[in-house]
Amino acid sequence: MDRIYLDNAATTPLSACAAQAMAPYMQAGVQAPFGNANSLHGVGREAFSALEDARMRVSRALGASRPDEVVFTSGATEADNAALLGMALGQRERRRLKGRTGGHVVMSRVEHDAVLHCAAALKRLGFEVSFAENDAAGRVSPEALEAAMRDDTLLVSIMAVNNEVGTVMDTAALAAVAHKHDALFHVDAVQALGKIAFDVRALGVDAASFSAHKVGGPKGVGVLYLKTRTPFEPLLVGGGQERGLRSGTQNVAGIVGCAAAIEHAVREQAAFAQRTRAWRDELYERLCAHPSVHAAVEVARGDESFAPHIASVCVRGMESQTAILQLDMRGICVSGGSACSSNSLDPSHVLAAMGVPRNLAQGLLRVSFGEYTERAHIDAFISAFEEVVS
């Protein structure tokens, strides 16, 4: 039985360009480019050159002003944690030196757990955390963020594209609200990269988090964009790698693959969006024609205020886990929302924040497209879905 993979928002297959870029680093023996990028001898310098070339390529793809605004991490979770905690601490210290007190952080209720779970850590560090309200589509408006801001707000973190339902935020407008209050702005851009146009400089963000494995790169590699002169206290200390912002020997092989994947995803973004948006619209229409299906969000045909690669529906009378396993038995891979929360039996916190009733939210199914998705996969999924819910 051929396997059809429609869970690309969870992770993506390794792209050909990333595999090719990493291949020399996967060889055994001393002739391979295996060096520590922090060593002074030739093998180390070779690794350092590859590392810095990757940094340059990623910075260009993201629209950064300088290569040293790119910090390589172990993934988006680390990048999110580092941004929230490191920027909050750095901004608080900067304000303290100016005689200002207090430390208030704003986020949304529809964030990925990598951001939401930072709230408890921030509170332990003496910060106050509050949430900007979202609408029924999970969208935070500039007006809603304005209402959440205070005189002592020093950091705002709101994602660019929701990972469960695909809602696109107005990142530039939200960043402008934060800056009007002298607060920093961080965006979790994991589901935005390669899916919608995304340029860190044009959007005016202070920091952004990305993950290689969401765009055809290897797992275990992420990127934190950190704008020059942004206050920041590193979470990982030691050897002072990454300009002292993230200590630890760099994963050169993974970083080279990450750079190749990000370049490819950004280069192909417009074509990918056009192709997958049509599939998304068709999938919503065909699924929602079924009496047991309710769209998690109302997405009009061609609607660019939702990501092109995600379609999320709720199946009445069936729990997500049951539907996922039944589809898996038929060779179809989908998810019930964030893969990072897949072991939880609780309904999606995103749908809860959107006001979706619990009994409906328990039947969430997320279908997400990637580079290797084909048009025929939609027909196969619909056929299998009809068998499962009949």
XYZ file of C-alpha atoms in Angstrom:
390
model
C 0.000 0.000 0.000
C 1.428 3.366 -1.050
C 1.608 5.927 1.732
C 0.133 9.377 1.213
C 1.609 12.008 3.498
C -0.626 14.992 4.252
C 0.852 16.150 7.570
C 3.452 18.615 6.313
C 2.628 21.195 8.993
C 4.047 18.675 11.481
C 7.187 17.900 9.508
C 8.250 17.622 5.897
C 10.244 15.038 3.944
C 13.831 16.026 3.358
C 14.074 18.045 0.154
C 16.434 16.980 -2.607
C 18.467 20.192 -2.320
C 18.956 19.749 1.429
C 19.954 16.109 1.034
C 22.447 17.037 -1.674
C 23.938 19.841 0.410
C 24.342 17.587 3.445
C 25.664 14.536 1.607
C 29.398 15.386 1.897
C 29.025 15.836 5.664
C 27.418 12.397 6.083
C 30.474 10.478 4.902
C 32.693 8.550 7.303
C 36.368 9.210 7.815
C 38.770 12.113 8.062
C 38.425 13.116 4.409
C 34.840 14.242 4.969
C 34.156 17.857 6.077
C 33.541 16.872 9.691
C 35.337 19.710 11.483
C 34.383 21.794 14.492
C 33.700 25.286 13.154
C 35.480 26.781 16.170
C 38.829 25.039 15.607
C 41.734 27.030 14.178
C 43.256 24.360 11.920
C 42.295 23.773 8.314
C 39.556 21.258 9.018
C 37.963 23.684 11.460
C 38.299 26.616 9.089
C 36.606 24.593 6.376
C 33.645 23.959 8.689
C 33.590 27.622 9.730
C 33.498 28.714 6.092
C 30.518 26.429 5.426
C 28.771 27.693 8.547
C 29.182 31.351 7.620
C 28.165 30.727 4.026
C 24.973 29.138 5.320
C 24.410 32.105 7.623
C 24.772 34.510 4.697
C 22.339 32.529 2.561
C 19.724 32.297 5.304
C 20.002 36.007 6.100
C 19.380 36.891 2.455
C 16.422 34.524 2.208
C 14.830 36.033 5.328
C 15.475 39.635 4.313
C 17.807 40.336 7.246
C 20.123 43.335 7.119
C 23.226 41.419 8.202
C 24.324 37.774 8.392
C 25.091 38.085 12.104
C 21.379 38.663 12.738
C 20.957 34.921 12.118
C 21.476 32.666 15.141
C 21.379 28.910 14.554
C 19.566 26.853 17.190
C 18.450 23.265 17.741
C 14.984 24.071 16.402
C 12.061 26.451 16.632
C 11.246 25.490 20.226
C 14.662 26.680 21.349
C 14.373 29.759 19.143
C 10.976 30.623 20.661
C 12.205 30.024 24.208
C 15.366 32.026 23.640
C 13.432 34.912 22.116
C 10.779 35.115 24.832
C 13.080 34.685 27.814
C 16.244 36.260 26.422
C 14.528 39.349 25.035
C 12.371 39.861 28.121
C 15.438 39.738 30.367
C 17.460 41.964 28.056
C 14.711 44.523 27.663
C 14.033 44.619 31.395
C 17.689 45.289 32.109
C 17.839 48.015 29.477
C 14.809 49.708 31.002
C 16.198 49.307 34.526
C 19.304 51.243 33.503
C 16.968 54.025 32.387
C 15.189 54.039 35.748
C 12.063 52.268 34.514
C 10.493 49.382 36.431
C 8.024 46.639 35.670
C 8.018 43.901 33.102
C 4.890 42.999 31.156
C 4.777 40.493 28.266
C 1.876 40.035 25.826
C 1.154 36.953 23.731
C -1.921 35.331 22.221
C -3.876 32.265 23.311
C -3.445 30.611 19.925
C 0.363 30.410 20.056
C 2.310 27.186 19.696
C 3.127 25.520 23.017
C 6.772 26.562 22.586
C 5.605 30.137 23.184
C 2.638 29.543 25.499
C 4.630 27.441 27.945
C 7.153 30.268 28.289
C 4.484 32.170 30.224
C 5.089 30.117 33.378
C 8.858 30.558 33.071
C 8.445 34.305 32.581
C 6.267 34.540 35.665
C 8.900 32.716 37.716
C 11.375 35.359 36.560
C 9.112 38.118 37.853
C 7.341 39.135 34.648
C 3.619 39.625 34.232
C 2.032 37.897 31.239
C -1.308 38.706 29.621
C -3.072 37.721 26.419
C -4.354 39.764 23.505
C -7.844 38.694 22.490
C -8.413 36.834 19.228
C -11.510 36.501 17.068
C -13.381 33.377 15.963
C -10.769 32.743 13.271
C -7.931 32.899 15.816
C -6.755 36.261 14.500
C -5.342 38.990 16.746
C -6.114 42.435 15.332
C -3.939 45.502 15.898
C -6.840 46.954 17.910
C -6.936 43.889 20.157
C -3.193 44.118 20.738
C -3.492 47.837 21.471
C -6.045 47.032 24.171
C -3.611 44.606 25.824
C -0.653 47.009 25.901
C 0.444 48.794 29.078
C 3.023 51.392 29.996
C 5.330 48.649 31.262
C 4.860 46.231 28.320
C 8.324 45.343 27.095
C 7.738 42.378 24.753
C 5.005 41.069 22.454
C 5.006 37.643 20.799
C 2.327 36.757 18.243
C 2.735 34.084 15.577
C 2.586 34.841 11.854
C 0.535 31.808 10.766
C -1.398 29.568 13.114
C -0.128 26.014 12.903
C -3.522 24.361 13.449
C -5.988 26.342 11.340
C -3.734 28.450 9.104
C -4.878 31.919 10.159
C -2.489 34.616 8.893
C -1.804 37.551 11.214
C -1.032 41.103 10.103
C 2.496 40.890 11.452
C 3.628 44.322 10.241
C 0.670 46.079 11.881
C 1.099 44.140 15.135
C 4.819 44.955 15.256
C 3.986 48.639 14.718
C 1.629 48.583 17.725
C 4.346 47.042 19.910
C 6.930 49.578 18.799
C 4.570 52.468 19.433
C 4.699 51.412 23.098
C 8.495 50.953 23.074
C 8.066 47.176 23.266
C 9.971 44.557 21.294
C 8.120 42.273 18.880
C 8.832 38.567 18.303
C 7.041 36.417 15.757
C 6.912 32.627 15.564
C 7.173 32.315 11.775
C 7.497 28.546 11.524
C 4.373 28.040 9.393
C 4.894 31.240 7.407
C 8.279 30.543 5.831
C 7.891 29.294 2.281
C 4.098 29.533 2.498
C 3.453 33.290 2.462
C 5.709 36.217 1.559
C 7.852 36.862 4.623
C 10.629 39.440 4.974
C 11.817 40.274 8.483
C 13.005 43.754 7.581
C 9.870 44.707 5.649
C 7.674 43.449 8.488
C 9.652 45.401 11.085
C 10.020 42.574 13.607
C 12.774 42.448 16.222
C 12.999 38.667 16.302
C 11.568 35.686 14.438
C 11.746 31.928 14.883
C 12.038 29.338 12.096
C 12.433 25.571 11.825
C 14.372 23.716 9.125
C 12.248 20.575 9.150
C 9.070 22.493 8.302
C 10.516 23.480 4.896
C 12.313 20.329 3.778
C 15.383 20.679 5.968
C 16.704 18.308 8.652
C 15.255 18.016 12.143
C 17.231 19.449 15.024
C 18.077 22.765 13.341
C 16.327 26.093 13.731
C 16.932 29.784 13.210
C 16.425 32.764 15.476
C 16.499 36.045 13.619
C 17.601 38.694 16.102
C 17.739 42.261 14.828
C 20.975 44.129 15.475
C 21.099 45.841 18.888
C 18.023 44.034 20.177
C 18.412 43.550 23.964
C 18.987 39.850 24.612
C 20.318 37.611 27.373
C 21.480 34.185 26.109
C 19.922 31.070 27.606
C 22.788 28.752 26.651
C 26.223 29.811 27.869
C 29.560 28.114 27.517
C 31.989 28.410 24.635
C 30.507 31.607 23.254
C 29.513 30.277 19.854
C 27.029 32.218 17.708
C 28.562 35.507 18.913
C 27.860 34.456 22.489
C 24.099 34.352 21.835
C 23.843 30.562 21.769
C 26.765 28.514 23.039
C 27.330 24.965 21.851
C 29.200 23.382 18.954
C 27.252 24.106 15.785
C 25.654 21.313 13.763
C 27.373 22.263 10.513
C 25.852 19.452 8.445
C 22.353 20.288 9.615
C 22.885 24.020 9.185
C 24.086 23.561 5.594
C 20.956 21.508 4.886
C 18.833 24.126 6.637
C 20.208 26.896 4.442
C 19.589 24.953 1.248
C 16.023 24.127 2.303
C 15.173 27.698 3.330
C 16.565 29.125 0.088
C 14.530 26.636 -1.920
C 11.335 27.241 0.071
C 11.586 31.016 -0.300
C 12.421 30.779 -3.999
C 9.419 28.508 -4.667
C 7.006 30.246 -2.267
C 4.777 31.964 -4.821
C 4.373 28.877 -6.992
C 3.812 26.678 -3.937
C 1.137 29.011 -2.598
C -0.706 29.194 -5.890
C -0.729 25.408 -6.272
C -1.680 24.503 -2.714
C -4.268 27.262 -2.256
C -6.313 25.696 -5.052
C -6.042 22.295 -3.357
C -6.978 23.798 0.010
C -10.103 25.395 -1.454
C -11.164 22.203 -3.197
C -10.569 20.150 -0.075
C -12.691 22.459 2.073
C -15.514 22.371 -0.454
C -15.501 18.596 -0.770
C -15.125 17.898 2.942
C -17.709 20.419 4.058
C -20.255 18.894 1.694
C -20.324 15.960 4.114
C -23.031 16.334 6.795
C -20.642 15.324 9.594
C -18.004 17.937 8.762
C -17.687 21.490 10.043
C -14.869 23.785 8.882
C -12.693 24.911 11.781
C -12.497 28.348 10.120
C -14.487 29.955 7.329
C -12.107 30.176 4.377
C -13.391 31.706 1.152
C -12.049 30.484 -2.176
C -8.727 32.188 -2.861
C -8.597 33.713 0.631
C -5.031 34.831 1.327
C -5.763 35.651 4.966
C -5.339 31.922 5.606
C -2.232 29.895 4.795
C -2.399 28.021 1.483
C -1.130 24.697 2.813
C -3.490 23.968 5.738
C -7.110 22.792 5.787
C -8.689 22.038 9.166
C -12.110 20.545 9.775
C -14.005 19.104 12.718
C -15.804 15.778 12.350
C -18.927 15.500 14.465
C -19.262 12.352 16.536
C -15.687 11.125 16.008
C -12.548 11.856 18.036
C -9.432 12.957 16.190
C -7.384 9.976 17.354
C -9.902 7.504 15.980
C -10.103 9.192 12.587
C -6.309 9.548 12.333
C -5.708 5.872 13.069
C -8.465 4.761 10.714
C -6.979 6.888 7.945
C -3.504 5.606 8.756
C -4.744 2.039 8.224
C -5.691 3.180 4.726
C -2.261 4.686 4.069
C -3.189 8.334 4.718
C -1.166 10.455 7.165
C -2.922 13.490 8.687
C -3.051 14.969 12.198
C -5.457 16.264 14.798
C -3.726 19.643 15.162
C -0.260 20.352 16.496
C 1.946 17.262 16.391
C 3.707 18.589 19.489
C 0.494 17.971 21.463
C -0.511 14.730 19.756
C -0.356 12.652 22.949
C -2.906 14.862 24.684
C -6.563 13.810 24.693
C -7.683 17.368 25.403
C -9.208 19.369 22.550
C -6.982 21.887 20.805
C -6.243 24.987 22.876
C -6.403 26.934 19.613
C -9.984 25.869 18.906
C -10.896 26.523 22.538
C -9.556 30.086 22.200
C -11.616 30.455 19.028
C -14.781 29.470 20.853
C -15.297 26.126 19.111
C -17.425 23.831 21.335
C -15.454 21.078 23.064
C -17.424 18.211 21.539
C -16.738 19.573 18.051
C -13.091 20.433 18.723
C -12.415 16.831 19.749
C -12.927 15.830 16.117
C -10.314 18.180 14.614
C -8.474 16.932 11.535
C -5.667 18.942 9.942
C -4.607 18.220 6.372
C -1.437 20.000 5.256
C 0.372 20.026 1.934
C 4.060 20.067 1.108
C 6.549 19.983 -1.749
C 5.838 16.335 -2.547
C 2.041 16.530 -2.362
C 0.277 15.637 -5.611
C -3.197 16.455 -6.863
C -4.143 12.754 -6.811
C -3.491 12.651 -3.070
C -6.595 14.772 -2.481
C -8.839 12.268 -4.234
C -7.245 9.423 -2.294
C -7.749 11.261 0.999
C -11.394 12.067 0.242
C -12.069 8.451 -0.680
C -10.490 7.173 2.534
C -12.196 9.866 4.612
C -15.624 8.901 3.303
C -14.971 5.300 4.280
C -13.948 6.319 7.791
C -16.870 8.641 8.539
C -19.606 6.686 6.751
